[in-house]
Amino acid sequence: MNSDNSNSIESVLQEQRVFSPSDDFASKSRISSFSRYLEMSEMAKSDPNKFWGDAAREELHWFKCFEKVLDWSNPPFAKWFDGGKTNISFNCLDRHLSSSIADKVALIWEGEPGDQKKYTYKQLHKEVCKAANALKSIGIGKGDLVALYMPMVPEAAIAMLACARIGAPHSVVFGGFSSEALRDRLINGEAKAIITADGGFRKDKVIPLKDAVDCALEGDSCPNVESVLVVQRTKKTIAMDKGRDYWWHEIVDSQSEECLSEEMDSEDCLFVLYTSGSTGKPKGVVHTTAGYNLWSHLTFKWIFDIRENDVYWCTADVGWITGHSYIVYGPLSNGATTVMYEGVPRPSKPGAFWDVIQKHKISIFYTAPTAIRAFMKTGKEIPDQYDLSSLRLLGTVGEPINPEAWIWYRDVIGGGKCPIVDTWWQTETGGVMISPLPGATPTKPGSATFPLPGIEADVVNSDGESVPDNEGGYLVVKRPWPGMMRNVYGDEKRFRESYWEYLKPTDNKYIYFAGDGARRDEEGYFWVMGRVDDVINVSGHRLGTMEIESALVSHESVSEAAVVGRPDDLKGESIVAFVTLKTGAEANKNIDAQLKKHVVNEIGPIAKPDEIKFTDALPKTRSGKIMRRILRALASGDEISGDTSTLEDRSVLDKLRN
Ligand code: WTA
């Protein structure tokens, strides 16, 4: 177990201030006092079926109402809203068309080279219907998995909603993953079609997405893939395989603007999204229709306290869960205006984010701590050049935020007046689980504060027993919630073992193990410390050390590899790889560069090791297990503490120290 904590207690202790919502903010907000939050939590706890049932009936449209709120008779497999029929695309679009929301802007897209598009709900509905009809025309129907490998263009959101509309689960693969990583996901998910683009603009480069798709499909490696839809974005010349590849504009534009939503069962699969775990290849997290819809909708409404005129912007990529729940589904289900930005800040455009905020008068801004730390480093002079006065609420997600960054965010970006919601959640949870409610919760910088109503989070030991205040332990959830993942795609065993059977509660109850360490203070505030498994969090991106190790050992010169995270001021963690080479291979700059490139090819640039340390041998126990604790200490230059008596060969340690 990894006891690293990026949110060290010393840094937390330096900041003792508590920030309460201003009277003005609270008075206008939906949940406007802490006592109201407590009341809601109590209601949810005392009668969860009523709480969730009422919420589902009030917040969603149903073709047919459900018969049962929760079926937990076969844990850990939950069924929510069984017997109901609904469609998330209908909930995000059609149901708004009979109100004034029809002509409200649903999506503002800011393209990287400076182009821009806006869609009202009415227009977005038409585009989604056309795309849905196009998918049908190439033989995609209910239950067929469609992979998306897209840049941040409106067609990405349109494609997701189109898939949902016809009941075809989508599986979005982040455009920064390599063709190898894409292939693994296509094979595992048995994708029948892919939606991609001729390329994407990323930083100051063009990413050849279609070439990567071609490479992933080479030979007969993905026999299930029958067709590829290609959005024209960069206008770079690409190869088109006749009979397999279709231009999006050729096949979509001519379709009818009407397409009825498929009436989906509550538990029909909505999407599969791959994420890293401690063992093996990434796992396909399965989310289903109604529960996910309710959870992304409700959490968005509560946490961002959405009001009619808000312009909301989340800077994530749609390739991650944050993009799914809080760029597309949560905002649109609520009838909000959501912004999608294709670019990222970089030395040539350091004020890129602030420019978007100023230009579109963003009122709610949601980003990652790693971005905030990077902005702190380049200095407040950059944001100071922009008018950020439209902001009223700020959010963070993806990793623990250090109090210093929290305060900077509040003062410099929020002008001291915006509440901050530090939201803890995961791909698996579907939506936010622990977060302040901006009009209700007094916040402590660095703490995600309290679980949302209905979420029974706790900090426990390995027997599943609650630990005393301020004592660290495992973060768990003790009761099912609507947005919970339903399975690991094609791997029930892994679902059980990774999440539900990892801790062994003495009463045999099923509790959800999140993989994070946390502590709860004497006032009940949760402080998430970071992963306790072999998952690392690099710039808010979640990576399995095993995945990077497998990539390294697939190189012909590598005999063994062990990867660990090293605390990093900017990125949260950086990647350090310990590598032993095969006899005959020599440790030098050349092989160092080759191995880094190899990992980029196997996984993608986000997994590139920051440092490779070559060694003759790795520290192992007598039973042959690599002692990662020792490697982590070595990587960070820390003292090696704890027991080293199980080391098979102590001389390895001395060599590594040198
Ligand atoms: C981490 C991203 C501390 C955590 C939504 C979790 C956080 C993992 C926070 C999930 C936060 C996310 N404070 N840690 N506010 N938010 N994490 O699946 O380690 O990409 O387990 O989902 O990110 O990453 P994932």
XYZ file of C-alpha atoms and ligand atoms in Angstrom:
683
model
C 0.000 0.000 0.000
C 1.154 3.446 -0.893
C 1.138 5.837 2.001
C 2.132 8.871 -0.084
C 0.037 11.889 0.632
C 0.303 14.854 -1.620
C -1.794 16.862 0.793
C 0.600 16.783 3.696
C -0.746 17.550 7.106
C 1.839 20.310 7.680
C 0.706 22.272 4.650
C -2.903 21.828 5.692
C -2.201 23.082 9.177
C -0.709 26.328 7.942
C -4.118 27.456 6.714
C -6.664 27.561 9.508
C -9.220 29.918 8.067
C -12.767 28.786 7.377
C -14.590 30.507 4.532
C -18.346 30.699 4.862
C -20.639 31.541 1.942
C -21.466 35.251 1.856
C -25.012 36.199 2.874
C -25.582 37.487 -0.617
C -24.500 34.250 -2.266
C -26.378 32.099 0.217
C -29.616 34.050 -0.021
C -29.818 33.489 -3.775
C -28.832 29.856 -3.745
C -30.914 26.736 -3.967
C -29.558 25.098 -0.818
C -28.977 28.181 1.224
C -27.889 27.056 4.668
C -25.903 24.346 6.337
C -28.952 23.338 8.325
C -30.821 22.767 5.057
C -27.957 20.527 3.884
C -28.174 18.569 7.139
C -31.924 18.286 6.771
C -31.590 16.895 3.243
C -28.921 14.446 4.371
C -31.164 13.288 7.190
C -34.079 12.794 4.822
C -31.921 10.796 2.441
C -30.583 8.681 5.270
C -33.854 7.929 6.977
C -35.783 7.071 3.813
C -33.411 6.675 0.864
C -36.056 5.124 -1.383
C -38.319 8.093 -0.948
C -35.481 10.586 -1.324
C -34.122 9.090 -4.562
C -37.531 8.126 -5.885
C -38.893 11.658 -5.452
C -35.751 13.115 -7.017
C -35.945 10.785 -10.032
C -39.617 11.589 -10.599
C -39.132 15.327 -10.205
C -35.887 15.799 -12.091
C -36.174 13.438 -15.063
C -38.608 12.715 -17.833
C -39.840 9.131 -17.973
C -41.533 7.426 -20.893
C -42.661 4.977 -18.267
C -42.128 5.516 -14.556
C -40.059 3.009 -12.607
C -41.543 0.439 -10.265
C -38.735 0.064 -7.761
C -36.192 2.651 -6.617
C -33.324 0.347 -5.639
C -32.817 -3.380 -5.946
C -29.782 -4.350 -3.861
C -30.765 -7.981 -3.455
C -27.704 -9.204 -5.329
C -24.812 -7.036 -4.136
C -22.562 -5.629 -5.474
C -24.860 -5.496 -8.500
C -27.354 -2.699 -8.038
C -30.443 -1.956 -10.058
C -31.794 1.558 -9.837
C -35.235 2.634 -11.015
C -36.105 -0.795 -12.336
C -39.077 -0.978 -14.647
C -38.613 2.616 -15.820
C -38.090 3.765 -19.399
C -36.193 6.945 -20.165
C -33.518 8.425 -22.437
C -30.754 10.806 -21.407
C -30.618 12.449 -24.837
C -34.333 13.247 -24.448
C -33.666 14.600 -20.963
C -30.820 16.767 -22.239
C -32.633 18.090 -25.292
C -36.241 17.321 -26.169
C -37.761 18.101 -22.821
C -36.381 21.647 -22.986
C -37.919 22.357 -26.377
C -41.381 23.129 -25.091
C -40.103 25.863 -22.764
C -38.189 29.122 -23.128
C -34.988 27.070 -22.906
C -35.523 26.001 -26.546
C -33.873 29.172 -27.824
C -31.312 29.452 -25.049
C -27.690 28.720 -25.957
C -26.923 25.139 -24.961
C -23.345 24.882 -26.167
C -20.689 27.486 -26.819
C -17.651 26.095 -28.529
C -14.387 27.977 -28.650
C -12.027 26.484 -31.230
C -8.295 26.567 -30.852
C -7.388 28.587 -33.950
C -10.013 31.147 -32.886
C -13.164 29.826 -34.540
C -16.375 29.693 -32.580
C -19.800 28.065 -32.715
C -22.954 28.410 -30.659
C -25.916 26.053 -30.599
C -29.279 26.756 -29.013
C -31.110 23.786 -27.509
C -33.279 23.680 -30.646
C -30.241 23.621 -32.923
C -28.379 21.076 -30.850
C -31.429 18.832 -30.898
C -31.463 18.932 -34.709
C -27.764 18.154 -34.969
C -28.083 15.250 -32.557
C -31.072 13.838 -34.457
C -29.164 14.046 -37.738
C -26.138 12.319 -36.251
C -28.373 9.641 -34.708
C -30.003 9.009 -38.091
C -26.578 8.810 -39.712
C -25.489 6.190 -37.197
C -28.630 4.200 -37.921
C -27.941 4.459 -41.648
C -24.645 2.649 -41.200
C -26.251 -0.111 -39.196
C -25.686 1.077 -35.637
C -28.532 0.320 -33.283
C -29.400 -0.343 -29.683
C -26.640 -2.154 -27.824
C -23.872 -1.563 -30.404
C -20.826 0.021 -28.809
C -19.464 3.100 -30.569
C -15.973 4.332 -29.735
C -15.252 8.056 -29.907
C -11.697 9.248 -30.449
C -12.189 12.942 -30.891
C -10.724 16.370 -30.407
C -12.704 18.857 -28.327
C -15.169 19.797 -31.057
C -18.976 20.111 -30.800
C -19.337 16.889 -32.775
C -17.909 15.036 -29.760
C -20.867 16.094 -27.597
C -23.267 15.641 -30.509
C -21.968 12.111 -31.104
C -22.351 11.175 -27.431
C -25.932 12.417 -27.377
C -26.666 10.733 -30.715
C -25.413 7.385 -29.433
C -27.470 7.764 -26.266
C -30.479 8.675 -28.357
C -30.469 5.389 -30.262
C -29.329 3.304 -27.306
C -25.832 2.612 -28.613
C -23.408 2.791 -25.651
C -20.472 5.088 -26.296
C -16.933 4.605 -25.211
C -14.950 7.811 -25.420
C -11.198 7.322 -25.658
C -9.163 10.424 -24.792
C -7.618 11.829 -27.990
C -4.208 11.910 -26.303
C -4.022 8.120 -26.066
C -1.897 6.293 -28.616
C -3.175 3.940 -31.310
C -2.050 0.990 -29.169
C -4.116 2.176 -26.218
C -7.038 2.843 -28.550
C -6.775 -0.655 -30.003
C -6.881 -2.268 -26.543
C -10.073 -0.381 -25.765
C -11.678 -1.156 -29.134
C -10.991 -4.854 -28.666
C -12.084 -4.988 -25.053
C -15.322 -3.096 -25.722
C -16.028 -4.926 -29.007
C -16.701 -1.581 -30.669
C -18.733 -1.736 -33.855
C -17.976 1.776 -35.084
C -15.562 4.612 -34.377
C -16.195 8.323 -34.573
C -13.034 10.352 -35.002
C -11.658 13.395 -36.862
C -9.045 13.993 -39.526
C -7.019 15.521 -36.704
C -7.201 17.750 -33.676
C -5.432 20.914 -32.628
C -3.520 20.409 -29.406
C -1.176 23.039 -28.039
C 0.565 24.261 -31.171
C 0.406 20.931 -32.991
C -1.989 18.894 -35.074
C -2.733 15.462 -33.639
C -3.278 12.894 -36.412
C -6.279 11.116 -34.921
C -7.451 9.352 -38.070
C -3.957 7.996 -38.739
C -3.985 6.549 -35.221
C -7.362 4.928 -35.886
C -6.004 3.388 -39.115
C -3.041 2.097 -37.199
C -5.249 0.622 -34.462
C -7.353 -1.161 -37.081
C -4.408 -2.482 -39.080
C -4.609 -6.103 -40.140
C -7.599 -7.713 -38.579
C -6.918 -6.570 -35.047
C -10.413 -5.214 -34.357
C -12.737 -7.461 -36.348
C -15.875 -5.947 -34.838
C -15.238 -2.460 -36.186
C -17.319 -2.050 -39.334
C -17.277 1.674 -39.910
C -15.416 4.873 -39.105
C -17.033 8.307 -39.163
C -14.593 11.141 -39.705
C -15.244 14.752 -38.717
C -13.344 17.239 -40.816
C -11.444 19.496 -38.463
C -7.906 20.178 -39.644
C -8.398 19.569 -43.391
C -5.115 17.664 -43.484
C -5.064 14.960 -46.119
C -5.880 11.555 -44.723
C -6.515 8.121 -46.166
C -10.166 7.065 -46.433
C -10.953 3.385 -46.682
C -13.859 3.037 -49.095
C -16.697 1.040 -47.623
C -15.416 1.514 -44.076
C -14.780 5.250 -43.673
C -17.367 8.012 -44.055
C -16.997 11.767 -43.792
C -19.243 13.042 -41.039
C -20.440 16.025 -43.111
C -21.333 13.802 -46.056
C -23.347 11.333 -44.098
C -24.779 13.511 -41.311
C -25.733 16.741 -43.039
C -28.278 15.168 -45.359
C -30.195 13.325 -42.625
C -33.619 14.153 -41.283
C -33.753 16.522 -38.293
C -36.161 14.255 -36.477
C -35.180 11.094 -34.669
C -37.252 9.662 -31.862
C -35.362 8.710 -28.721
C -35.165 5.025 -28.032
C -37.085 4.176 -24.860
C -34.278 2.765 -22.754
C -34.614 0.583 -19.695
C -33.192 2.308 -16.634
C -30.396 -0.233 -16.401
C -29.468 -0.294 -20.105
C -25.809 0.555 -20.595
C -25.258 4.227 -21.390
C -21.494 4.200 -21.720
C -18.262 2.421 -20.987
C -15.303 4.563 -19.981
C -11.864 3.074 -19.450
C -9.844 4.034 -16.424
C -6.664 2.836 -14.769
C -6.528 0.488 -11.842
C -3.713 -1.071 -9.831
C -3.558 -4.246 -11.844
C -3.614 -5.191 -15.482
C -5.021 -3.233 -18.363
C -7.413 -0.321 -17.910
C -10.895 -1.386 -16.955
C -14.101 -0.426 -18.719
C -16.300 1.274 -16.156
C -19.944 0.623 -17.030
C -22.580 3.274 -16.364
C -26.262 2.819 -17.037
C -29.022 5.120 -18.188
C -31.291 6.365 -15.424
C -29.080 6.340 -12.343
C -26.232 8.105 -14.118
C -28.645 10.638 -15.598
C -30.079 11.429 -12.194
C -26.714 11.636 -10.475
C -25.002 13.860 -13.060
C -28.113 16.064 -13.211
C -28.653 16.411 -9.494
C -25.027 16.903 -8.509
C -24.591 19.554 -11.205
C -27.660 21.389 -9.943
C -26.638 21.210 -6.269
C -22.934 21.884 -6.530
C -22.914 24.576 -9.169
C -26.167 26.017 -7.869
C -27.067 26.642 -11.472
C -29.181 29.728 -12.289
C -30.885 30.689 -15.506
C -28.279 33.102 -16.832
C -25.164 31.230 -15.857
C -22.477 30.552 -18.431
C -20.700 27.504 -17.151
C -17.300 26.233 -18.236
C -15.528 23.035 -17.307
C -12.018 22.774 -18.758
C -11.828 18.974 -18.809
C -11.652 16.902 -21.976
C -14.711 14.860 -22.966
C -12.381 11.854 -22.959
C -12.561 11.812 -19.148
C -15.505 11.315 -16.826
C -15.462 15.004 -15.873
C -16.177 15.868 -19.497
C -18.997 13.313 -19.646
C -20.773 14.386 -16.476
C -19.949 18.074 -16.306
C -19.499 19.301 -19.877
C -22.204 17.271 -21.538
C -24.810 15.421 -19.483
C -25.142 17.334 -16.198
C -25.309 20.831 -17.727
C -27.564 19.926 -20.656
C -29.948 17.894 -18.532
C -30.343 21.061 -16.436
C -30.886 23.323 -19.448
C -27.676 25.247 -18.726
C -25.250 26.933 -21.125
C -22.074 24.864 -21.277
C -18.794 25.942 -22.818
C -16.373 23.650 -24.595
C -12.842 24.823 -25.323
C -10.505 23.082 -27.719
C -7.291 24.686 -26.484
C -5.114 24.643 -23.411
C -2.927 27.335 -21.855
C 0.726 27.091 -22.846
C 3.711 29.398 -23.125
C 2.501 30.806 -26.450
C -0.968 31.495 -24.968
C -0.577 31.789 -21.181
C -3.816 33.743 -20.763
C -5.906 31.346 -22.876
C -8.327 30.447 -20.069
C -8.803 34.011 -18.847
C -9.452 35.119 -22.391
C -12.292 32.589 -22.692
C -13.742 33.719 -19.338
C -13.636 37.370 -20.374
C -14.993 36.730 -23.869
C -17.941 34.549 -22.867
C -18.597 36.152 -19.476
C -18.232 32.809 -17.742
C -19.935 32.785 -14.347
C -18.972 29.277 -13.156
C -15.501 27.898 -13.787
C -14.439 24.319 -13.026
C -10.831 23.200 -13.459
C -8.032 21.058 -11.986
C -5.605 21.971 -9.180
C -2.664 21.209 -11.472
C -3.787 24.021 -13.797
C -4.133 26.403 -10.867
C -0.624 25.576 -9.653
C 0.750 26.222 -13.136
C -0.983 29.618 -13.200
C 0.408 30.473 -9.776
C 3.855 29.794 -11.115
C 3.497 32.102 -14.113
C 2.165 34.807 -11.816
C -0.957 36.844 -11.227
C 0.141 39.411 -13.815
C -1.356 37.232 -16.529
C -4.908 36.808 -15.178
C -4.778 40.416 -13.971
C -4.815 41.539 -17.603
C -8.309 40.136 -18.087
C -11.760 41.041 -16.844
C -12.834 38.094 -14.713
C -15.640 39.927 -12.929
C -18.336 37.687 -14.449
C -17.217 34.782 -12.235
C -19.408 33.918 -9.273
C -18.394 30.351 -8.448
C -15.214 28.289 -8.814
C -14.667 24.554 -8.707
C -11.793 22.085 -8.675
C -11.550 18.393 -9.431
C -9.134 15.582 -10.095
C -6.633 15.654 -7.241
C -6.157 17.129 -3.805
C -5.741 20.890 -3.885
C -3.071 22.336 -1.642
C -4.368 25.183 0.549
C -1.922 27.640 -1.018
C -3.378 27.020 -4.493
C -6.895 27.178 -3.056
C -6.267 30.629 -1.576
C -4.620 31.874 -4.773
C -7.579 30.616 -6.819
C -9.976 32.369 -4.491
C -8.097 35.665 -4.339
C -6.615 36.047 -7.792
C -9.177 34.342 -10.034
C -12.276 34.708 -7.886
C -11.493 38.241 -6.710
C -12.062 37.072 -3.137
C -15.805 36.829 -3.704
C -16.432 33.402 -5.266
C -17.045 30.295 -3.191
C -14.860 27.323 -4.139
C -16.241 23.828 -4.510
C -13.486 21.213 -4.185
C -15.231 18.154 -5.603
C -14.065 14.638 -4.828
C -15.250 11.837 -7.084
C -14.115 9.264 -9.644
C -14.917 7.696 -13.010
C -16.576 4.940 -11.015
C -18.853 7.193 -8.988
C -20.415 8.816 -12.078
C -20.642 12.189 -10.398
C -19.408 14.187 -7.436
C -19.624 12.499 -4.024
C -17.948 14.832 -1.550
C -18.134 18.581 -2.061
C -19.230 21.797 -0.461
C -22.621 23.189 -1.468
C -21.640 26.738 -2.344
C -24.462 28.535 -0.532
C -24.429 26.262 2.492
C -21.066 24.812 3.437
C -18.321 26.661 5.317
C -15.165 25.639 3.446
C -11.673 24.817 4.685
C -8.990 25.182 1.994
C -7.791 21.707 1.007
C -10.841 19.837 2.224
C -13.618 18.573 -0.052
C -15.763 19.047 3.087
C -18.838 16.775 3.358
C -20.551 13.983 1.439
C -23.544 15.058 -0.625
C -27.003 14.169 0.703
C -27.571 10.445 0.321
C -23.868 9.603 0.185
C -22.714 7.653 3.195
C -18.957 8.156 3.002
C -16.639 7.018 5.771
C -12.968 6.532 6.618
C -12.245 2.972 7.716
C -9.503 0.471 8.505
C -8.952 -2.773 6.614
C -11.755 -4.456 8.579
C -14.131 -1.814 7.346
C -14.453 -0.233 10.795
C -14.640 3.551 11.110
C -11.403 5.044 12.378
C -11.283 7.843 14.986
C -11.180 11.504 13.916
C -7.953 12.652 12.337
C -6.686 9.137 11.914
C -6.022 8.230 8.298
C -7.765 5.318 6.633
C -9.491 4.155 3.499
C -12.191 6.261 1.915
C -15.328 4.187 1.394
C -19.010 4.567 0.553
C -21.330 2.442 2.630
C -24.574 2.614 0.718
C -25.399 2.355 -3.009
C -26.073 5.607 -4.895
C -27.727 6.143 -8.278
C -24.566 7.126 -10.193
C -22.451 4.175 -9.053
C -20.693 2.098 -11.708
C -22.526 -1.118 -12.404
C -19.717 -3.381 -13.520
C -16.296 -3.637 -15.132
C -17.052 -4.321 -18.789
C -16.709 -8.056 -19.352
C -15.047 -8.671 -15.983
C -17.397 -9.187 -13.083
C -14.622 -10.689 -10.986
C -12.495 -7.596 -11.268
C -15.488 -5.448 -10.341
C -16.027 -7.445 -7.166
C -12.396 -7.679 -6.221
C -11.274 -4.121 -6.931
C -14.123 -2.294 -5.308
C -16.350 -4.437 -3.126
C -14.261 -7.237 -1.698
C -11.010 -5.423 -1.192
C -11.799 -4.514 2.395
C -13.251 -7.232 4.526
C -15.862 -5.787 6.842
C -16.439 -8.124 9.769
C -20.218 -7.949 9.228
C -19.805 -9.057 5.568
C -21.556 -5.945 4.340
C -20.659 -4.622 0.917
C -18.874 -1.318 1.085
C -17.375 0.506 -1.872
C -13.595 0.966 -1.682
C -12.522 4.043 -3.635
C -8.759 3.448 -3.699
C -8.102 6.755 -1.900
C -6.803 7.475 1.546
C -8.521 10.114 3.644
C -8.964 11.438 7.133
C -11.919 13.123 8.754
C -11.321 15.946 11.190
C -13.095 16.585 14.473
C -15.767 18.623 12.675
C -16.454 15.879 10.154
C -14.595 17.472 7.213
C -13.087 14.979 4.775
C -9.470 15.476 3.694
C -8.657 13.272 0.715
C -4.979 12.340 0.762
C -4.537 10.617 -2.591
C -4.393 7.075 -3.875
C -3.440 4.217 -1.599
C -3.059 1.731 -4.444
C -0.679 1.552 -7.374
C -2.480 4.257 -9.261
C -0.744 7.594 -9.688
C -2.245 10.951 -10.422
C -0.172 13.008 -12.836
C -1.592 16.455 -13.580
C -5.027 15.159 -12.622
C -4.662 12.209 -15.038
C -5.070 8.827 -13.536
C -2.487 6.209 -14.529
C -1.755 2.691 -13.363
C 1.905 2.057 -12.587
C 1.408 -1.485 -13.941
C 0.308 -0.143 -17.319
C 3.487 1.884 -17.650
C 5.562 -1.079 -16.463
C 3.971 -3.351 -19.069
C 4.691 -0.751 -21.721
C 8.344 -0.606 -20.649
C 8.889 -4.355 -20.542
C 7.373 -4.699 -23.996
C 10.532 -2.959 -25.259
C 13.111 -5.439 -26.531
C 15.922 -4.134 -24.305
C 14.037 -4.150 -21.015
C 14.175 -7.017 -18.610
C 12.219 -5.594 -15.680
C 10.595 -2.309 -14.743
C 8.974 -0.769 -11.695
C 7.188 2.555 -11.829
C 6.397 4.833 -8.907
C 5.032 8.317 -8.374
C 7.197 11.091 -6.952
C 5.531 14.125 -5.346
C 5.697 17.081 -7.726
C 4.848 20.678 -6.899
C 3.163 21.302 -10.213
C 1.817 17.995 -11.440
C 0.888 16.445 -8.102
C 2.992 13.433 -8.996
C 5.644 12.747 -11.612
C 6.530 9.364 -13.082
C 9.792 7.667 -12.118
C 10.679 4.329 -13.712
C 13.316 1.916 -12.380
C 14.486 -0.256 -15.243
C 16.821 -3.214 -15.525
C 18.065 -3.847 -19.022
C 18.664 -7.176 -20.707
C 22.218 -8.393 -20.947
C 23.968 -6.632 -23.775
C 21.865 -3.483 -23.630
C 23.688 -0.475 -22.282
C 22.202 2.233 -20.084
C 22.746 5.505 -21.902
C 20.936 8.614 -23.126
C 19.900 6.924 -26.300
C 18.062 4.081 -24.621
C 16.576 6.521 -22.136
C 15.028 8.482 -25.003
C 13.964 5.312 -26.803
C 12.151 3.983 -23.762
C 10.336 7.249 -23.150
C 9.231 7.282 -26.780
C 8.166 3.672 -26.500
C 5.852 4.457 -23.577
C 4.372 7.366 -25.550
C 3.674 4.971 -28.420
C 2.194 2.315 -26.188
C -0.004 4.562 -24.021
C 0.308 8.234 -24.909
C 2.264 11.352 -23.920
C 0.539 11.568 -20.525
C 2.308 8.366 -19.432
C 5.829 9.382 -20.453
C 8.241 8.810 -17.543
C 9.801 12.002 -16.209
C 12.839 10.060 -15.163
C 14.238 6.614 -15.854
C 16.701 5.180 -13.364
C 18.682 2.243 -14.688
C 19.668 -0.396 -12.175
C 21.185 -3.893 -12.163
C 18.452 -5.237 -9.948
C 15.228 -4.162 -8.267
C 14.672 -4.471 -4.524
C 12.522 -7.557 -3.989
C 11.204 -9.591 -1.133
C 12.260 -13.215 -0.814
C 9.019 -14.186 -2.501
C 9.970 -12.043 -5.480
C 7.695 -9.044 -4.926
C 9.116 -5.664 -5.871
C 9.318 -3.439 -2.791
C 7.757 -0.289 -4.158
C 7.852 1.458 -0.810
C 11.625 1.473 -1.100
C 11.531 2.692 -4.687
C 9.152 5.488 -3.783
C 11.486 6.654 -1.062
C 14.462 6.456 -3.404
C 12.629 8.325 -6.150
C 11.740 11.186 -3.822
C 15.101 11.235 -2.078
C 13.469 10.335 1.251
C 14.935 8.207 3.992
C 13.976 4.577 3.626
C 11.852 3.985 6.670
C 10.164 0.847 7.879
C 11.235 -2.728 7.745
C 13.733 -3.773 5.088
C 14.475 -7.163 6.599
C 12.378 -8.971 3.989
C 14.716 -7.752 1.229
C 16.194 -10.655 -0.624
C 19.470 -8.970 -1.428
C 20.468 -5.991 0.673
C 23.290 -4.987 -1.613
C 20.673 -3.901 -4.189
C 19.701 -1.116 -1.851
C 23.226 0.208 -1.530
C 23.673 0.135 -5.275
C 20.417 1.982 -5.827
C 21.370 4.595 -3.252
C 24.482 5.276 -5.206
C -8.530 11.872 -7.356
C -11.828 12.267 -11.786
C -8.633 14.758 -4.008
C -8.744 10.705 -6.429
C -13.147 12.932 -11.405
C -9.696 9.822 -7.206
C -9.324 13.809 -5.979
C -9.225 10.016 -8.612
C -10.328 14.802 -6.116
C -10.295 9.758 -9.630
C -10.407 15.815 -5.106
C -10.460 13.419 -7.783
N -9.537 15.744 -4.089
N -8.499 13.800 -4.931
N -11.279 16.804 -5.168
N -11.006 14.525 -7.249
N -9.435 12.987 -7.046
O -11.413 8.575 -12.169
O -7.518 10.054 -6.209
O -10.069 10.364 -13.336
O -9.652 8.473 -6.814
O -12.004 10.903 -11.869
O -8.789 11.378 -8.661
O -9.834 10.054 -10.927
P -10.809 9.919 -12.154
